[in-house]
Short mmCIF file of C-alpha atoms in Angstrom, two decimals:
data_model
loop_
_atom_site.label_atom_id
_atom_site.label_comp_id
_atom_site.label_asym_id
_atom_site.label_seq_id
_atom_site.Cartn_x
_atom_site.Cartn_y
_atom_site.Cartn_z
CA MET A 199 0.09 -0.27 0.34
CA ALA A 200 1.22 3.43 -0.82
CA PRO A 201 2.42 5.77 2.22
CA LEU A 202 -0.35 8.24 0.80
CA SER A 203 -3.01 5.41 1.34
CA LYS A 204 -1.86 4.85 4.66
CA LEU A 205 -3.37 8.54 5.26
CA ALA A 206 -6.30 8.88 3.51
CA GLY A 207 -8.77 8.36 7.45
CA ALA A 208 -6.65 11.37 9.12
CA PRO A 209 -9.01 13.82 7.44
CA ALA A 210 -11.94 12.25 8.69
CA GLY A 211 -10.41 12.17 11.91
CA LEU A 212 -9.13 15.46 12.29
CA LEU A 213 -12.56 17.05 11.41
CA ALA A 214 -14.21 15.02 13.84
CA ALA A 215 -12.18 16.21 16.47
CA ILE A 216 -12.38 20.13 15.43
CA THR A 217 -16.54 19.47 14.90
CA GLY A 218 -16.68 18.00 18.10
CA MET A 219 -14.14 20.42 19.96
CA ALA A 220 -16.46 23.55 18.04
CA ALA A 221 -19.38 22.17 19.82
CA ALA A 222 -18.01 21.46 22.88
CA HIS A 223 -16.85 25.36 22.82
CA LEU A 224 -20.38 25.97 22.08
CA VAL A 225 -21.74 24.68 25.05
CA ALA A 226 -19.28 25.67 27.11
CA GLY A 227 -20.26 29.30 26.19
CA LEU A 228 -23.37 28.79 27.44
CA THR A 229 -22.55 27.32 30.71
CA ASP A 230 -18.93 27.31 31.94
CA PRO A 231 -16.15 28.51 29.60
CA ASP A 232 -12.95 26.71 31.78
CA ALA A 233 -15.55 23.64 30.95
CA SER A 234 -14.09 23.90 26.88
CA PRO A 235 -12.22 20.30 26.94
CA VAL A 236 -8.98 21.88 24.72
CA LEU A 237 -9.17 25.14 27.94
CA ALA A 238 -9.52 22.51 31.00
CA VAL A 239 -6.47 20.31 29.80
CA GLY A 240 -4.73 23.59 28.63
CA SER A 241 -5.33 25.48 32.45
CA GLN A 242 -4.08 22.09 34.34
CA VAL A 243 -0.90 21.92 31.89
CA ILE A 244 0.02 25.72 33.22
CA ASP A 245 -1.18 24.54 36.97
CA LEU A 246 1.34 21.52 36.84
CA THR A 247 4.33 23.68 34.95
CA PRO A 248 6.74 24.40 37.37
CA THR A 249 7.74 28.00 38.47
CA PRO A 250 10.81 28.46 36.34
CA VAL A 251 9.54 26.60 33.42
CA LYS A 252 6.79 29.51 33.38
CA GLU A 253 9.05 32.36 33.46
CA TRP A 254 10.84 30.87 30.85
CA ALA A 255 7.76 30.59 28.80
CA VAL A 256 6.77 34.30 29.73
CA ALA A 257 10.42 35.63 29.05
CA GLU A 258 10.77 33.53 25.48
CA PHE A 259 6.90 34.45 24.83
CA GLY A 260 5.39 37.41 26.30
CA THR A 261 1.57 37.45 26.16
CA ALA A 262 1.98 34.87 22.97
CA ASP A 263 2.28 32.19 25.37
CA LYS A 264 -1.15 31.42 25.69
CA PRO A 265 -1.69 30.72 22.04
CA ILE A 266 1.23 28.63 21.64
CA LEU A 267 -0.02 26.69 24.74
CA ILE A 268 -3.61 26.05 23.43
CA GLY A 269 -2.04 25.68 19.88
CA SER A 270 0.37 22.80 22.10
CA VAL A 271 -2.73 21.15 22.88
CA LEU A 272 -4.51 21.12 19.82
CA VAL A 273 -1.77 20.28 18.02
CA ALA A 274 -1.45 16.83 20.11
CA THR A 275 -5.03 16.51 20.20
CA LEU A 276 -5.67 16.88 16.02
CA LEU A 277 -2.44 14.31 15.92
CA LEU A 278 -4.21 11.56 18.15
CA ALA A 279 -7.54 12.37 16.09
CA ALA A 280 -5.88 12.02 12.76
CA LEU A 281 -4.64 8.22 13.89
CA ALA A 282 -8.42 7.69 15.45
CA GLY A 283 -9.30 8.67 11.72
CA ILE A 284 -6.80 6.33 10.29
CA VAL A 285 -7.62 3.99 12.70
CA ALA A 286 -11.04 3.73 11.84
CA ARG A 287 -10.28 3.20 7.78
CA HIS A 288 -9.79 -0.35 9.58
CA SER A 289 -12.42 -1.02 12.65
CA LEU A 290 -14.67 2.17 13.02
CA ALA A 291 -14.98 0.90 16.41
CA ALA A 292 -11.22 1.08 17.57
CA GLY A 293 -11.66 4.98 15.97
CA ALA A 294 -14.27 5.71 17.85
CA ALA A 295 -12.19 4.45 21.01
CA LEU A 296 -10.00 6.57 20.23
CA ILE A 297 -12.02 9.90 19.93
CA VAL A 298 -13.89 8.63 23.18
CA LEU A 299 -10.55 8.19 24.99
CA LEU A 300 -9.75 11.97 24.37
CA THR A 301 -12.82 13.35 25.32
CA GLY A 302 -12.68 11.12 28.22
CA LEU A 303 -9.48 12.53 29.30
CA ALA A 304 -10.66 16.08 28.88
CA GLY A 305 -13.39 16.09 30.81
CA TYR A 306 -12.01 14.10 33.78
CA THR A 307 -9.15 17.23 33.76
CA ALA A 308 -11.98 19.90 33.62
CA ALA A 309 -14.07 17.64 36.47
CA ALA A 310 -10.98 17.58 38.45
CA ARG A 311 -10.18 21.45 38.76
CA PRO A 312 -11.30 23.06 41.97
CA GLU A 313 -13.54 25.54 39.92
CA ALA A 314 -15.25 22.64 38.41
CA GLY A 315 -19.49 23.27 38.36
CA ALA A 316 -22.09 20.72 38.03
CA GLY A 317 -22.21 20.75 34.63
CA VAL A 318 -18.63 20.76 33.61
CA LEU A 319 -18.81 17.22 32.24
CA ILE A 320 -21.41 18.12 29.41
CA PRO A 321 -19.14 20.09 27.01
CA ALA A 322 -16.89 16.89 27.09
CA ALA A 323 -20.03 14.71 26.42
CA VAL A 324 -21.25 16.89 23.65
CA ALA A 325 -17.58 16.44 21.96
CA LEU A 326 -18.08 12.77 22.43
CA VAL A 327 -21.14 12.48 20.79
CA VAL A 328 -20.44 15.43 18.11
CA GLY A 329 -16.85 13.73 17.30
CA VAL A 330 -17.81 10.18 17.26
CA GLY A 331 -20.48 11.31 14.79
CA VAL A 332 -18.78 13.08 12.63
CA LEU A 333 -16.14 10.20 12.35
CA SER A 334 -19.04 7.56 11.99
CA TRP A 335 -20.23 9.63 8.67
CA LEU A 336 -16.94 10.11 7.14
CA THR A 337 -15.70 6.87 7.45
CA PRO A 338 -16.35 4.35 4.83
CA SER A 339 -19.36 2.02 4.95
CA GLY A 340 -16.75 -1.19 4.93
CA SER A 341 -15.12 0.18 8.31
CA ARG A 342 -18.42 0.14 9.98
CA ALA A 343 -19.03 -3.76 8.87
CA GLY A 344 -15.43 -4.30 10.73
CA THR A 345 -14.37 -5.76 7.44
CA GLY A 346 -11.97 -3.60 6.49
CA PRO A 347 -12.24 -0.71 4.03
CA ALA A 348 -12.98 -1.79 0.74
CA ASP A 349 -12.22 -0.27 -2.23
CA PRO A 350 -10.92 3.21 -2.20
CA ALA A 351 -12.54 4.66 -5.10
CA ARG A 352 -16.04 3.61 -3.39
CA THR A 353 -15.00 3.86 0.16
CA GLY A 354 -13.07 7.13 0.13
CA VAL A 355 -14.19 10.04 2.22
CA ARG A 356 -16.32 12.16 0.26
CA ARG A 357 -14.72 15.81 -1.13
CA ARG A 358 -18.04 16.91 -0.05
CA SER A 359 -18.39 15.76 3.07
CA LEU A 360 -15.50 16.79 4.36
CA LEU A 361 -16.42 20.31 2.93
CA LEU A 362 -19.85 19.54 5.05
CA ALA A 363 -18.11 19.20 8.07
CA GLY A 364 -15.60 21.66 7.81
CA ALA A 365 -18.47 24.47 7.41
CA LEU A 366 -19.97 22.94 10.66
CA GLY A 367 -17.14 23.11 12.90
CA VAL A 368 -15.97 26.85 12.06
CA ALA A 369 -20.20 27.77 12.42
CA LEU A 370 -19.90 25.75 15.70
CA ALA A 371 -16.77 27.68 17.23
CA ALA A 372 -18.07 31.13 15.95
CA THR A 373 -21.35 30.95 17.62
CA GLY A 374 -19.36 29.72 20.32
CA GLU A 375 -17.18 33.03 20.92
CA TRP A 376 -20.07 34.92 19.62
CA VAL A 377 -21.84 33.85 22.66
CA ALA A 378 -19.65 34.28 25.23
CA ARG A 379 -19.08 37.92 24.49
CA ALA A 380 -23.19 38.54 24.24
CA ARG A 381 -23.40 37.35 27.64
CA THR A 382 -20.69 39.30 29.48
CA ARG A 383 -22.86 42.83 28.20
CA ILE A 384 -20.10 45.13 28.79
CA SER A 385 -21.62 47.51 26.58
CA ASP A 386 -24.94 47.58 28.61
CA VAL A 387 -22.73 49.10 31.45
CA VAL A 388 -23.18 52.61 32.20
CA LEU A 389 -20.47 53.83 35.11
CA PRO A 390 -21.58 56.70 36.80
CA ALA A 391 -19.32 60.30 37.38
CA ALA A 392 -16.76 59.93 40.17
CA SER A 393 -17.63 61.58 43.15
CA GLU A 394 -14.07 62.43 43.54
CA LYS A 395 -12.31 63.15 40.60
CA ALA A 396 -8.85 63.12 39.45
CA PRO A 397 -7.31 66.11 37.87
CA PRO A 398 -6.91 65.98 34.05
CA LEU A 399 -4.01 64.57 32.77
CA PRO A 400 -1.05 66.91 31.06
CA SER A 401 -0.01 66.33 27.94
CA GLY A 402 2.76 63.26 27.77
CA LEU A 403 6.31 63.70 26.30
CA GLU A 404 5.01 61.11 23.71
CA GLN A 405 3.53 64.33 22.16
CA THR A 406 7.05 65.93 21.25
CA TYR A 407 9.39 63.03 21.27
CA ASP A 408 8.55 59.90 19.06
CA GLY A 409 8.82 56.42 20.66
CA ILE A 410 8.35 57.38 24.43
CA SER A 411 5.62 55.69 26.07
CA ALA A 412 2.16 56.93 26.05
CA PHE A 413 2.01 58.93 29.31
CA ARG A 414 -1.51 57.15 29.93
CA THR A 415 -1.67 53.61 28.09
CA PRO A 416 -4.41 52.51 26.11
CA ASN A 417 -6.39 49.79 27.16
CA ASP A 418 -6.39 47.87 24.05
CA ASP A 419 -2.52 48.42 24.44
CA PHE A 420 -2.19 47.77 28.33
CA TYR A 421 -0.67 44.23 29.11
CA ARG A 422 -1.83 41.39 30.35
CA ILE A 423 -0.23 38.06 32.12
CA ASP A 424 -2.51 35.94 33.90
CA THR A 425 -2.96 32.40 34.22
CA ARG A 426 -6.46 31.84 32.49
CA LEU A 427 -6.82 30.68 28.80
CA THR A 428 -10.14 31.93 28.31
CA LEU A 429 -11.71 35.12 29.79
CA PRO A 430 -14.78 34.43 32.16
CA ILE A 431 -18.49 34.96 31.29
CA VAL A 432 -19.64 36.78 34.04
CA ASP A 433 -23.69 37.53 34.33
CA LEU A 434 -24.12 40.79 36.14
CA ASP A 435 -27.84 39.61 37.13
CA GLU A 436 -25.77 36.89 39.60
CA TRP A 437 -22.40 38.28 40.33
CA ARG A 438 -21.95 39.36 43.96
CA LEU A 439 -19.08 40.57 45.94
CA THR A 440 -18.85 39.13 49.24
CA ILE A 441 -16.60 40.00 52.16
CA ASP A 442 -16.13 37.51 54.60
CA GLY A 443 -14.03 35.73 57.36
CA ASP A 444 -12.71 37.34 60.21
CA VAL A 445 -14.89 40.16 60.45
CA GLY A 446 -17.30 42.00 62.44
CA GLN A 447 -19.93 41.07 59.94
CA GLU A 448 -20.33 39.49 56.39
CA VAL A 449 -21.31 41.79 53.51
CA GLU A 450 -22.51 40.89 50.23
CA LEU A 451 -23.03 43.65 47.25
CA SER A 452 -24.18 43.58 43.69
CA PHE A 453 -22.68 45.55 40.67
CA ASP A 454 -25.19 48.07 41.38
CA ASP A 455 -24.73 48.16 45.06
CA LEU A 456 -20.92 49.02 43.71
CA LEU A 457 -21.68 51.74 41.75
CA ALA A 458 -24.43 53.68 44.17
CA MET A 459 -21.08 53.81 46.09
CA PRO A 460 -19.10 57.13 46.26
CA LEU A 461 -16.54 56.60 43.56
CA VAL A 462 -13.04 58.18 43.41
CA GLU A 463 -10.81 58.29 40.04
CA ARG A 464 -6.97 57.58 40.40
CA ASP A 465 -4.34 57.61 38.05
CA ILE A 466 -1.72 54.07 39.13
CA THR A 467 0.90 52.54 37.25
CA MET A 468 0.83 48.68 37.20
CA THR A 469 3.59 46.41 36.74
CA CYS A 470 3.35 42.39 36.85
CA VAL A 471 6.20 40.34 38.62
CA SER A 472 7.11 38.75 35.53
CA ASN A 473 8.58 41.99 33.85
CA GLU A 474 12.38 41.58 33.15
CA VAL A 475 14.37 44.85 33.65
CA GLY A 476 13.68 47.13 30.82
CA GLY A 477 10.49 45.17 29.72
CA GLU A 478 7.01 46.07 28.63
CA TYR A 479 4.92 44.77 30.98
CA VAL A 480 3.61 47.81 32.65
CA GLY A 481 0.99 50.16 32.28
CA ALA A 482 0.08 53.74 33.51
CA ALA A 483 -3.72 53.89 33.71
CA ARG A 484 -6.63 56.12 34.95
CA TRP A 485 -8.84 53.96 37.54
CA LEU A 486 -12.38 54.62 38.62
CA GLY A 487 -13.59 52.19 41.93
CA VAL A 488 -14.73 51.82 45.36
CA PRO A 489 -11.81 52.52 47.67
CA LEU A 490 -10.76 48.94 49.54
CA THR A 491 -10.33 50.18 53.03
CA SER A 492 -14.50 51.37 52.45
CA LEU A 493 -15.75 47.81 51.94
CA LEU A 494 -13.64 46.50 54.72
CA ALA A 495 -15.35 49.42 56.80
CA MET A 496 -18.92 47.63 56.21
CA ALA A 497 -17.44 44.40 57.44
CA GLY A 498 -16.24 46.02 60.93
CA VAL A 499 -12.05 46.25 59.55
CA ARG A 500 -10.97 49.37 59.77
CA ARG A 501 -7.46 48.92 61.65
CA VAL A 502 -5.32 45.65 61.87
CA GLY A 503 -6.55 45.44 65.14
CA ASP A 504 -10.38 44.51 64.19
CA THR A 505 -9.36 41.25 62.93
CA GLY A 506 -7.15 38.41 64.00
CA ALA A 507 -6.33 37.91 60.01
CA ASP A 508 -3.28 39.40 58.24
CA GLN A 509 -4.30 38.83 54.73
CA ILE A 510 -7.07 39.67 52.70
CA LEU A 511 -7.58 36.31 50.11
CA SER A 512 -8.93 37.45 47.21
CA THR A 513 -11.06 34.89 44.87
CA ASP A 514 -12.07 35.49 41.60
CA VAL A 515 -14.84 34.02 39.50
CA ASP A 516 -13.67 30.68 38.90
CA GLY A 517 -11.74 30.09 41.99
CA PHE A 518 -8.07 31.19 41.23
CA THR A 519 -6.94 33.36 44.58
CA ILE A 520 -4.13 36.26 45.54
CA SER A 521 -3.11 36.84 48.86
CA THR A 522 -2.82 40.78 49.80
CA PRO A 523 -1.06 41.80 53.56
CA LEU A 524 -4.08 43.23 55.11
CA GLU A 525 -1.49 45.83 56.90
CA VAL A 526 -0.82 47.12 53.51
CA ALA A 527 -4.32 47.86 52.47
CA LEU A 528 -4.90 49.12 55.76
CA ASP A 529 -1.13 51.60 56.08
CA GLY A 530 -2.57 54.88 53.97
CA ARG A 531 -2.65 53.92 50.40
CA GLU A 532 -5.78 53.75 49.17
CA PRO A 533 -6.23 50.08 47.01
CA LEU A 534 -9.20 49.90 44.55
CA VAL A 535 -11.92 47.63 43.97
CA ALA A 536 -11.97 49.20 40.51
CA VAL A 537 -15.13 49.05 38.04
CA GLY A 538 -13.58 51.66 35.29
CA MET A 539 -10.29 51.79 33.23
CA ASN A 540 -9.57 54.77 31.33
CA GLY A 541 -13.21 56.43 31.13
CA ALA A 542 -14.45 53.30 30.63
CA PRO A 543 -15.66 49.59 32.30
CA LEU A 544 -13.26 47.29 32.45
CA PRO A 545 -12.06 45.35 29.12
CA ARG A 546 -12.98 41.82 29.69
CA GLU A 547 -9.16 40.61 29.61
CA HIS A 548 -8.44 43.47 32.16
CA GLY A 549 -11.05 41.98 35.00
CA PHE A 550 -14.76 42.73 34.07
CA PRO A 551 -17.01 43.73 36.09
CA VAL A 552 -14.50 44.37 39.05
CA ARG A 553 -10.92 44.02 39.66
CA LEU A 554 -8.29 44.77 42.67
CA VAL A 555 -5.86 47.49 42.10
CA THR A 556 -3.22 47.87 44.78
CA PRO A 557 -0.89 50.70 44.16
CA GLY A 558 2.50 50.02 45.17
CA LEU A 559 2.73 45.98 44.73
CA TYR A 560 3.00 43.53 42.22
CA GLY A 561 0.07 42.69 40.59
CA PHE A 562 0.06 39.07 41.93
CA VAL A 563 -0.48 40.13 45.48
CA GLY A 564 -2.69 42.92 44.83
CA SER A 565 -4.32 42.85 41.33
CA THR A 566 -7.61 40.22 41.31
CA LYS A 567 -9.36 40.66 37.95
CA TRP A 568 -12.81 39.22 38.07
CA LEU A 569 -13.16 39.65 41.64
CA ARG A 570 -16.18 37.97 43.33
CA ARG A 571 -14.67 37.17 47.17
CA LEU A 572 -12.54 39.13 49.69
CA THR A 573 -11.79 37.04 53.02
CA LEU A 574 -10.16 37.77 56.05
CA THR A 575 -7.68 35.49 57.02
CA SER A 576 -4.69 34.09 57.53
CA TYR A 577 -0.89 33.16 55.97
CA ASP A 578 -1.21 30.24 58.00
CA ALA A 579 -4.81 28.92 57.55
CA GLU A 580 -4.88 30.04 53.49
CA GLN A 581 -2.34 29.86 50.72
CA ALA A 582 -2.90 31.71 47.52
CA TYR A 583 -2.17 30.34 44.43
CA TRP A 584 1.25 32.01 43.89
CA THR A 585 1.90 31.46 47.58
CA GLU A 586 1.69 27.87 47.19
CA ARG A 587 4.48 28.11 44.46
CA ASP A 588 6.70 29.54 46.07
CA TRP A 589 6.46 33.19 45.33
CA ALA A 590 6.83 36.29 47.57
CA THR A 591 3.82 37.04 50.07
CA ASP A 592 4.41 40.54 50.22
CA ALA A 593 6.43 42.47 46.89
CA PRO A 594 6.95 46.08 46.43
CA ILE A 595 7.59 47.06 43.52
CA LYS A 596 11.19 47.80 43.15
CA VAL A 597 12.83 51.01 41.73
CA SER A 598 12.43 51.02 37.74
CA SER A 599 13.44 53.10 34.56
CA ARG A 600 13.63 51.65 30.91
CA ILE A 601 14.59 53.22 27.38
CA ASP A 602 11.66 52.89 25.28
CA THR A 603 13.53 55.31 22.21
CA PRO A 604 15.98 54.43 20.42
CA LYS A 605 15.60 50.30 20.38
CA ALA A 606 18.13 48.09 21.12
CA PHE A 607 20.57 47.51 18.44
CA ALA A 608 19.21 50.78 16.14
CA GLU A 609 21.30 52.16 13.93
CA VAL A 610 20.72 56.28 14.51
CA GLN A 611 22.40 59.09 12.64
CA ALA A 612 25.32 61.32 14.78
CA GLY A 613 24.23 64.62 16.15
CA GLN A 614 21.70 64.98 18.49
CA VAL A 615 19.66 62.01 19.30
CA VAL A 616 16.73 61.84 21.71
CA VAL A 617 17.12 59.34 23.97
CA GLY A 618 13.81 58.78 26.19
CA GLY A 619 11.66 56.41 28.32
CA VAL A 620 9.64 55.81 31.39
CA ALA A 621 10.23 55.15 35.37
CA TRP A 622 8.69 53.88 37.97
CA ALA A 623 8.55 53.56 41.53
CA GLN A 624 4.99 53.38 43.12
CA GLN A 625 4.18 54.93 46.62
CA ARG A 626 7.65 56.82 46.77
CA GLY A 627 7.56 58.74 43.26
CA ILE A 628 10.57 59.82 40.91
CA ASP A 629 12.63 62.96 41.63
CA SER A 630 15.34 61.93 38.97
CA VAL A 631 16.56 60.14 36.07
CA GLU A 632 20.02 59.75 35.07
CA LEU A 633 21.92 58.40 32.04
CA ARG A 634 25.12 56.86 31.57
CA VAL A 635 26.72 56.37 27.64
CA ASP A 636 29.56 54.18 27.64
CA GLY A 637 30.27 53.69 31.32
CA GLY A 638 30.86 57.58 31.63
CA PRO A 639 29.36 59.24 34.47
CA TRP A 640 25.13 59.88 35.12
CA GLN A 641 23.99 62.68 33.57
CA ARG A 642 20.57 64.21 34.64
CA CYS A 643 17.73 63.79 32.05
CA GLU A 644 14.52 66.07 31.81
CA LEU A 645 11.77 64.94 33.19
CA GLY A 646 7.80 64.78 31.77
CA PRO A 647 4.58 66.02 33.73
CA ASP A 648 4.01 64.29 37.53
CA ALA A 649 0.65 62.45 37.92
CA GLY A 650 1.77 61.64 41.95
CA VAL A 651 3.66 59.05 43.61
CA ASP A 652 1.84 56.07 42.48
CA TYR A 653 2.48 57.12 38.62
CA TRP A 654 4.98 56.67 36.37
CA ARG A 655 7.23 59.64 34.80
CA GLN A 656 8.33 59.58 31.40
CA TRP A 657 11.97 61.44 30.76
CA TYR A 658 13.96 62.52 27.84
CA PHE A 659 17.87 63.54 27.52
CA LEU A 660 19.14 65.34 24.16
CA LEU A 661 22.54 63.36 23.72
CA ASP A 662 25.19 64.23 21.20
CA ALA A 663 25.73 61.24 19.57
CA GLU A 664 29.31 60.55 17.68
CA PRO A 665 29.81 57.89 15.48
CA GLY A 666 30.31 54.09 16.31
CA SER A 667 29.22 51.74 19.06
CA ARG A 668 27.50 53.37 22.07
CA THR A 669 26.40 51.94 25.31
CA LEU A 670 23.39 53.09 27.22
CA ALA A 671 22.32 52.79 30.74
CA VAL A 672 19.73 54.29 32.72
CA ARG A 673 18.95 54.35 36.44
CA ALA A 674 15.72 56.36 38.49
CA THR A 675 15.51 57.65 42.07
CA THR A 676 13.04 57.96 44.51
CA SER A 677 11.52 61.21 46.12
CA ASP A 678 13.03 59.66 49.22
CA GLY A 679 16.43 58.99 47.58
CA ASP A 680 16.85 55.74 47.22
CA VAL A 681 18.27 54.89 44.10
CA GLN A 682 18.10 52.53 41.47
CA THR A 683 20.17 49.70 42.18
CA PRO A 684 22.53 47.41 39.59
CA ALA A 685 22.11 44.32 41.54
CA ARG A 686 20.37 42.17 38.92
CA ALA A 687 18.01 39.93 40.31
CA THR A 688 15.32 37.44 38.60
CA PRO A 689 11.43 37.97 38.39
CA PHE A 690 10.86 35.05 40.63
CA PRO A 691 10.16 35.40 43.99
CA ALA A 692 9.70 39.17 44.50
CA GLY A 693 10.59 40.96 41.31
CA SER A 694 13.57 41.39 38.85
CA SER A 695 16.14 44.55 39.67
CA GLY A 696 19.18 45.67 37.79
CA VAL A 697 19.88 48.88 35.72
CA GLN A 698 19.35 48.70 31.48
CA GLU A 699 21.49 48.96 29.34
CA ILE A 700 21.29 49.02 25.73
CA VAL A 701 24.04 49.02 22.28
CA VAL A 702 23.03 51.24 19.52
CA THR A 703 25.10 52.12 16.54
CA VAL A 704 25.72 55.86 15.71
CA SER A 705 26.78 56.09 12.08
#
């Protein structure tokens, strides 16, 4: 038998799997997105991946780490599905058994996850029925009888059947995504005006010098790093924020209850702990929300002595947890239970309908997205997701600065060159930024507008660049005199440190 003829059943297996997964995705969109078979397996892979491997993936692939992971799971699934199609040409029962094995594994994985709901097995069951049905439809009749394939000219998979199965898979997948977006209802949300407005932001240096990061990061450009492979679908009519644990009284609030409270606007820069020196996982936005201290006061917690707890364990709508030191939340800074970002409701990828934003802390200890519960407890009693993986329990953001322009290894013309970027030290503010050329003395840069200690500062330096290879380095100093350390540290377990240096060619 020719090598290609041995693979003749592969398209049937591939389309059976694709159609089954698409149908499951549609059902998951109507019920629980995390129960979608591929996403359930992918999420389990994330949870089981060692921390060093996760950090490597973020460093190497950045925000593309999730598509790459999903793609890897899909490739493995489709290879097994193709094998099922090949086997089915000789025995439909054996090919169908492989489809059952695939969907059963996905269903078991979804059911074993901590946030699994009552209907978590439904998408996998749908994938099984649809997958086996399509495989049977596309498999030659001789195989169904168990006598092996008949003449390929008579029993080969018909092109029309393949096209119909492919079109069905695409239609089901597209419908599933439409259902997920329709259920979120962000477009229906109208946020009230803040009772305490932030002053208008001044024009940033990006208006004058190309290449410097915008003073306010647009929502679409704001970094996103988290463990989720799919965005949660939240029904606003059913969503509640609960404050419980070691409190004077338990509090439960609807989304409308939050919007009816006095809202404040705050300009806050956020940084991901995975950000390497000079990295892009930092962004600045105007947030609208209720001060966390107001909500804790409703539960009878106004100071640390009001409770025996030492942490706030925050939980998202699917059971993911983050721990924030209670002392930090009550030390005078103003964490927000945010409902808005840059004048609009929170985007789905940034935590709709509600998220936590804690100034001065890396996101993994202070910025829970898709928030639904705040539990006052102790570190001895409860460990959050990242705490279990040996990340720091208290992770203040380190003094950092970045060169945005020129880019590393860029070629620039001799003469006056604009070197610029951003610097941040949330809760302390930036007092100065300095540039060093070819290991020479540090030279003071010009700073952009000031929007408060929790917001980054833009900076620039007009360099008289001479021909040759030039090494540029930048460092920042806080308003209390703390100079950015040159000592290198990796992101794990409490954030990176060091001075960024880049090389450019002046011609």
